[in-house]
Short mmCIF file of C-alpha atoms and ligand atoms in Angstrom, two decimals:
data_model
loop_
_atom_site.label_atom_id
_atom_site.label_comp_id
_atom_site.label_asym_id
_atom_site.label_seq_id
_atom_site.Cartn_x
_atom_site.Cartn_y
_atom_site.Cartn_z
CA MET A 1 -22.91 -24.27 -34.96
CA ILE A 2 -23.71 -20.81 -36.34
CA ILE A 3 -22.41 -17.78 -34.44
CA CYS A 4 -23.97 -14.39 -35.19
CA HIS A 5 -22.84 -11.05 -33.83
CA LYS A 6 -25.38 -8.92 -35.66
CA LYS A 7 -29.16 -9.17 -35.80
CA GLU A 8 -29.13 -9.24 -39.64
CA GLU A 9 -26.86 -12.32 -39.52
CA LEU A 10 -29.22 -13.93 -37.07
CA ARG A 11 -32.27 -13.19 -39.22
CA GLN A 12 -30.46 -14.76 -42.20
CA ALA A 13 -29.55 -17.83 -40.17
CA LEU A 14 -33.18 -18.19 -39.12
CA ASP A 15 -34.59 -17.53 -42.59
CA GLY A 16 -36.71 -20.42 -43.75
CA LEU A 17 -37.52 -21.51 -40.24
CA SER A 18 -41.21 -20.85 -40.15
CA GLY A 19 -44.35 -22.76 -40.79
CA GLN A 20 -46.16 -25.59 -39.17
CA ASN A 21 -44.26 -28.17 -37.14
CA GLN A 22 -41.28 -25.82 -36.83
CA SER A 23 -40.56 -24.43 -33.44
CA LEU A 24 -37.82 -22.04 -32.38
CA GLY A 25 -36.62 -22.25 -28.79
CA PHE A 26 -34.61 -19.52 -27.05
CA VAL A 27 -32.42 -19.29 -23.97
CA PRO A 28 -31.21 -15.75 -23.24
CA THR A 29 -28.02 -15.65 -21.14
CA MET A 30 -25.32 -13.27 -20.02
CA GLY A 31 -22.68 -15.93 -20.76
CA ALA A 32 -20.25 -17.55 -18.29
CA LEU A 33 -22.36 -20.61 -19.04
CA HIS A 34 -22.73 -23.30 -16.38
CA ALA A 35 -24.64 -26.54 -15.92
CA GLY A 36 -27.83 -24.61 -15.09
CA HIS A 37 -27.80 -22.83 -18.48
CA LEU A 38 -26.91 -26.08 -20.23
CA SER A 39 -29.90 -27.85 -18.66
CA LEU A 40 -32.25 -25.15 -20.05
CA ILE A 41 -30.65 -25.43 -23.49
CA LYS A 42 -30.85 -29.26 -23.43
CA GLN A 43 -34.57 -29.06 -22.61
CA GLY A 44 -35.01 -26.56 -25.44
CA LEU A 45 -33.17 -28.81 -27.89
CA LEU A 46 -35.50 -31.69 -27.05
CA GLU A 47 -38.62 -29.57 -27.46
CA ASN A 48 -37.84 -27.45 -30.55
CA THR A 49 -36.61 -27.70 -34.14
CA LYS A 50 -33.87 -25.12 -33.55
CA MET A 51 -32.45 -23.30 -30.56
CA VAL A 52 -31.06 -19.80 -30.26
CA VAL A 53 -28.83 -18.99 -27.29
CA SER A 54 -27.98 -15.32 -26.77
CA ILE A 55 -24.86 -14.27 -24.90
CA PHE A 56 -24.94 -10.64 -23.87
CA VAL A 57 -23.96 -8.97 -20.61
CA ASN A 58 -26.74 -6.41 -20.54
CA PRO A 59 -25.45 -3.11 -19.11
CA THR A 60 -28.89 -1.63 -18.37
CA GLN A 61 -29.78 -4.24 -15.73
CA PHE A 62 -26.78 -3.48 -13.49
CA ASP A 63 -27.38 -0.82 -10.85
CA ASN A 64 -23.72 -0.84 -9.97
CA VAL A 65 -20.81 -0.17 -12.38
CA SER A 66 -18.37 -2.33 -10.46
CA ASP A 67 -20.78 -5.31 -10.53
CA LEU A 68 -21.04 -4.91 -14.33
CA GLU A 69 -17.26 -4.71 -14.70
CA LYS A 70 -16.68 -7.76 -12.50
CA TYR A 71 -19.36 -9.89 -14.15
CA PRO A 72 -17.54 -12.96 -15.58
CA ARG A 73 -17.10 -13.05 -19.35
CA SER A 74 -15.86 -16.15 -21.17
CA LEU A 75 -17.18 -16.17 -24.73
CA GLU A 76 -14.65 -18.67 -26.14
CA ASN A 77 -15.30 -21.17 -23.39
CA ASP A 78 -19.08 -20.64 -23.72
CA LEU A 79 -18.91 -21.37 -27.46
CA GLU A 80 -16.91 -24.56 -26.79
CA LEU A 81 -19.55 -25.75 -24.30
CA LEU A 82 -22.37 -25.04 -26.75
CA LYS A 83 -20.54 -26.75 -29.63
CA LYS A 84 -20.19 -29.88 -27.51
CA LEU A 85 -23.91 -29.81 -26.76
CA SER A 86 -25.25 -29.59 -30.33
CA ASN A 87 -24.58 -28.29 -33.80
CA ASP A 88 -28.21 -27.20 -34.04
CA ILE A 89 -27.65 -24.21 -31.77
CA ILE A 90 -27.51 -20.73 -33.24
CA VAL A 91 -25.61 -18.33 -31.00
CA TYR A 92 -26.39 -14.63 -30.96
CA ALA A 93 -23.58 -12.73 -29.22
CA PRO A 94 -24.20 -9.06 -30.06
CA SER A 95 -22.31 -5.92 -29.10
CA PRO A 96 -24.20 -3.28 -27.05
CA ASP A 97 -24.39 -1.28 -30.28
CA ASP A 98 -26.35 -4.01 -32.08
CA ILE A 99 -28.96 -3.98 -29.32
CA TYR A 100 -29.04 -0.37 -28.18
CA GLY A 101 -27.45 1.72 -30.95
CA ASP A 102 -26.03 4.83 -29.32
CA ASP A 103 -28.67 5.01 -26.58
CA ILE A 104 -27.84 2.50 -23.86
CA ALA A 105 -30.92 3.10 -21.71
CA SER A 106 -33.86 1.20 -20.26
CA GLU A 107 -37.53 1.60 -21.04
CA ASN A 108 -39.82 2.07 -18.03
CA PHE A 109 -42.15 -0.79 -17.25
CA ASP A 110 -45.10 -1.34 -14.98
CA PHE A 111 -45.17 -4.98 -13.93
CA ASP A 112 -48.16 -4.49 -11.60
CA GLY A 113 -45.95 -4.16 -8.53
CA LEU A 114 -43.89 -7.35 -9.04
CA GLU A 115 -40.90 -5.10 -9.77
CA HIS A 116 -41.05 -3.35 -6.39
CA GLN A 117 -40.42 -6.46 -4.27
CA MET A 118 -37.11 -8.06 -3.24
CA GLU A 119 -34.54 -7.57 -6.05
CA GLY A 120 -36.45 -4.48 -7.16
CA LYS A 121 -35.97 -2.89 -3.71
CA PHE A 122 -32.25 -3.52 -3.59
CA ARG A 123 -31.27 -3.13 -7.27
CA LYS A 124 -32.78 0.11 -8.55
CA GLY A 125 -33.85 -0.06 -12.20
CA HIS A 126 -32.82 -3.71 -12.48
CA PHE A 127 -36.14 -4.97 -13.83
CA ASP A 128 -36.51 -2.07 -16.28
CA GLY A 129 -33.16 -3.24 -17.66
CA VAL A 130 -34.23 -6.90 -17.73
CA GLY A 131 -37.59 -6.02 -19.33
CA THR A 132 -35.86 -3.86 -21.96
CA ILE A 133 -33.33 -6.48 -23.01
CA VAL A 134 -35.68 -9.47 -22.93
CA LYS A 135 -38.33 -7.62 -24.97
CA ARG A 136 -35.71 -6.55 -27.53
CA LEU A 137 -34.27 -10.05 -27.73
CA PHE A 138 -37.76 -11.48 -28.25
CA GLU A 139 -38.30 -8.94 -31.08
CA ILE A 140 -34.98 -9.88 -32.70
CA VAL A 141 -35.07 -13.67 -32.21
CA LYS A 142 -38.87 -14.13 -32.50
CA PRO A 143 -38.87 -17.40 -30.55
CA ASP A 144 -41.90 -19.63 -30.11
CA VAL A 145 -40.71 -20.75 -26.68
CA ALA A 146 -38.26 -19.18 -24.20
CA TYR A 147 -36.72 -20.88 -21.17
CA PHE A 148 -35.87 -19.19 -17.84
CA GLY A 149 -34.52 -20.70 -14.63
CA LYS A 150 -36.44 -20.46 -11.36
CA LYS A 151 -33.30 -19.35 -9.52
CA ASP A 152 -34.29 -15.88 -10.75
CA PHE A 153 -37.90 -16.54 -9.81
CA GLN A 154 -38.85 -12.86 -9.62
CA GLN A 155 -37.37 -12.32 -13.09
CA LEU A 156 -39.38 -15.29 -14.39
CA ARG A 157 -42.63 -13.90 -12.95
CA ILE A 158 -41.86 -10.44 -14.39
CA ILE A 159 -41.18 -11.85 -17.85
CA GLU A 160 -44.44 -13.82 -17.71
CA LYS A 161 -46.18 -10.56 -16.76
CA MET A 162 -44.49 -8.67 -19.63
CA VAL A 163 -45.55 -11.35 -22.14
CA GLU A 164 -49.12 -11.14 -20.84
CA LYS A 165 -49.29 -7.32 -20.78
CA TYR A 166 -47.69 -6.75 -24.18
CA HIS A 167 -49.32 -9.80 -25.81
CA LEU A 168 -45.90 -11.08 -26.89
CA PRO A 169 -46.25 -14.23 -29.03
CA VAL A 170 -43.91 -16.43 -27.01
CA LYS A 171 -44.48 -19.23 -24.51
CA ILE A 172 -42.44 -18.93 -21.31
CA ILE A 173 -41.19 -22.07 -19.60
CA GLY A 174 -39.86 -21.86 -16.04
CA CYS A 175 -37.24 -24.54 -15.31
CA GLU A 176 -36.26 -25.96 -11.92
CA ILE A 177 -33.18 -24.62 -10.14
CA PHE A 178 -30.07 -26.57 -11.06
CA ARG A 179 -27.92 -27.22 -7.97
CA ALA A 180 -24.44 -28.56 -7.34
CA ASP A 181 -24.32 -31.81 -5.31
CA ASP A 182 -23.86 -29.79 -2.12
CA GLY A 183 -26.98 -27.72 -2.87
CA LEU A 184 -25.45 -24.50 -4.16
CA ALA A 185 -27.67 -23.02 -6.88
CA MET A 186 -25.77 -22.68 -10.15
CA SER A 187 -24.89 -19.08 -10.97
CA SER A 188 -22.27 -17.38 -13.14
CA ARG A 189 -21.29 -15.41 -10.04
CA ASN A 190 -20.17 -18.64 -8.30
CA GLU A 191 -17.06 -18.51 -10.49
CA ARG A 192 -15.81 -15.57 -8.47
CA LEU A 193 -15.94 -17.41 -5.12
CA THR A 194 -12.60 -18.27 -3.48
CA GLU A 195 -12.04 -21.89 -2.44
CA SER A 196 -12.98 -21.20 1.19
CA GLN A 197 -16.05 -19.17 0.21
CA ARG A 198 -17.12 -21.97 -2.14
CA GLU A 199 -16.84 -24.46 0.73
CA ALA A 200 -19.01 -22.26 2.96
CA VAL A 201 -21.84 -21.23 0.60
CA PRO A 202 -23.91 -24.46 0.70
CA PHE A 203 -24.98 -22.97 4.06
CA ILE A 204 -27.46 -20.82 2.10
CA TYR A 205 -29.45 -23.78 0.75
CA LYS A 206 -29.17 -25.59 4.09
CA ILE A 207 -30.88 -22.64 5.75
CA LEU A 208 -33.56 -22.51 3.03
CA LYS A 209 -34.34 -26.19 3.52
CA THR A 210 -34.66 -25.76 7.29
CA ALA A 211 -36.79 -22.64 6.76
CA LYS A 212 -39.11 -24.77 4.63
CA GLU A 213 -39.41 -27.38 7.39
CA ARG A 214 -40.10 -24.69 10.00
CA PHE A 215 -42.74 -23.04 7.81
CA GLY A 216 -44.84 -26.19 8.30
CA THR A 217 -45.47 -25.21 11.94
CA GLU A 218 -44.24 -21.63 12.38
CA SER A 219 -45.39 -18.27 11.05
CA ALA A 220 -43.52 -16.46 8.26
CA HIS A 221 -42.40 -13.91 10.86
CA GLU A 222 -40.95 -16.59 13.17
CA VAL A 223 -39.14 -18.33 10.32
CA THR A 224 -37.71 -15.00 9.12
CA GLU A 225 -36.46 -14.13 12.62
CA TRP A 226 -34.80 -17.55 12.87
CA VAL A 227 -33.05 -17.12 9.50
CA VAL A 228 -31.83 -13.61 10.35
CA LYS A 229 -30.40 -15.00 13.61
CA GLN A 230 -28.54 -17.82 11.81
CA PHE A 231 -26.88 -15.37 9.42
CA GLY A 232 -26.09 -13.05 12.34
CA LYS A 233 -23.82 -15.81 13.71
CA GLN A 234 -21.84 -16.04 10.45
CA ASP A 235 -18.89 -13.75 9.69
CA LEU A 236 -18.55 -14.75 6.07
CA PHE A 237 -22.08 -13.79 5.03
CA ALA A 238 -24.02 -10.52 5.03
CA LEU A 239 -27.72 -11.21 4.62
CA GLU A 240 -29.37 -8.60 2.40
CA TYR A 241 -32.87 -9.97 2.64
CA PHE A 242 -34.82 -13.09 3.49
CA THR A 243 -38.51 -13.02 2.81
CA ILE A 244 -41.40 -15.44 2.52
CA ALA A 245 -43.68 -14.31 -0.27
CA ASP A 246 -46.78 -15.28 -2.18
CA GLU A 247 -45.60 -16.86 -5.46
CA ALA A 248 -48.26 -15.01 -7.45
CA THR A 249 -47.83 -11.44 -6.16
CA LEU A 250 -44.34 -11.76 -4.63
CA GLU A 251 -45.67 -9.81 -1.65
CA SER A 252 -44.42 -10.82 1.80
CA VAL A 253 -46.75 -13.12 3.72
CA LYS A 254 -48.66 -11.59 6.58
CA ARG A 255 -50.95 -14.51 7.33
CA LYS A 256 -50.64 -17.99 5.81
CA SER A 257 -53.46 -19.33 3.65
CA LYS A 258 -53.78 -22.96 2.57
CA LEU A 259 -54.98 -21.76 -0.84
CA LYS A 260 -51.77 -19.94 -1.75
CA SER A 261 -48.32 -21.06 -2.82
CA TYR A 262 -45.39 -19.58 -0.96
CA ARG A 263 -41.69 -19.34 -1.62
CA ALA A 264 -38.76 -18.20 0.53
CA PHE A 265 -36.33 -15.81 -1.18
CA ILE A 266 -32.85 -14.88 -0.07
CA ALA A 267 -30.03 -12.55 -1.15
CA VAL A 268 -26.66 -12.81 0.59
CA PHE A 269 -23.30 -11.16 0.15
CA VAL A 270 -20.20 -13.33 0.41
CA GLY A 271 -17.47 -10.70 0.33
CA ASP A 272 -18.50 -8.55 -2.65
CA ILE A 273 -20.27 -11.43 -4.40
CA ARG A 274 -24.03 -11.30 -4.24
CA LEU A 275 -25.85 -14.64 -4.38
CA ILE A 276 -29.59 -15.23 -4.58
CA ASP A 277 -31.62 -18.38 -4.11
CA ASN A 278 -35.18 -19.47 -3.33
CA ILE A 279 -37.22 -22.49 -2.36
CA ALA A 280 -40.87 -23.49 -2.81
CA LEU A 281 -42.49 -23.89 0.62
CA ASN A 282 -45.77 -25.67 -0.08
O1 PAF B 1 -30.97 -14.15 -16.24
C1 PAF B 1 -30.12 -13.59 -16.95
O2 PAF B 1 -29.04 -14.09 -17.22
C2 PAF B 1 -30.44 -12.20 -17.52
O3 PAF B 1 -31.17 -11.45 -16.62
C3 PAF B 1 -31.13 -12.26 -18.89
C4 PAF B 1 -32.50 -12.90 -18.81
C5 PAF B 1 -30.27 -13.01 -19.88
C6 PAF B 1 -31.32 -10.84 -19.43
O4 PAF B 1 -30.10 -10.18 -19.59
#
């Protein structure tokens, strides 16, 4: 397995990989790899000649310094996991300097309003940071295909929008949410849960599944009220938002239409750990 810390090293490692029948797959990550990341990488390995995995905790997408500081980092363990998976992986684990030079700042993006919903409302500047890093990584890695998990569904939609607006030559694949047996969506942040918090958090997916059932017969407003009430009864959780939105625009549903696809989105604090999840409703 090749490990590069600088973009020049990466370009050298990728030299010669071009031409017909050669395809470069890419999974960008912030490390603390878990089974969800590994499932994206496995899919990429099956579908491409070579895979690049980047590991970089991107400072510009954190709206909160303490969240950035507490974000789990485990490069050695990540490299071990990747080595076990395949020797054909090229890892790019840059320093902030290699990406940003001496100007650690985001570009400003217009994602046609997708950035103002949900995560965008609660994490100021988050999607400018995500757009900045993903665009730079695409420019550095030059992948043919890039894989993103649907757990960050809003991020996935925003990256698709960025690719479309900037005519970036990369195909985006959205991959299903990878869950633990008890339903908890895989996330690097899960590592920070205490044992008792870990036991309690499958509640989030349980509520999403019931919300989906209720959405068959109830309005989005009724389902939302029910969810808010369920979290109101729980001491361990602080619900930040629950919303039922149109998958295409990410705008909250006012009136259901049979022609549209809807998804329920949730963000919950468990202590100081913020978890997000979502479920397709129809
Ligand atoms: O989903 C993530 O882990 C990050 O937002 C990403 C896409 C790697 C950009 O830093």
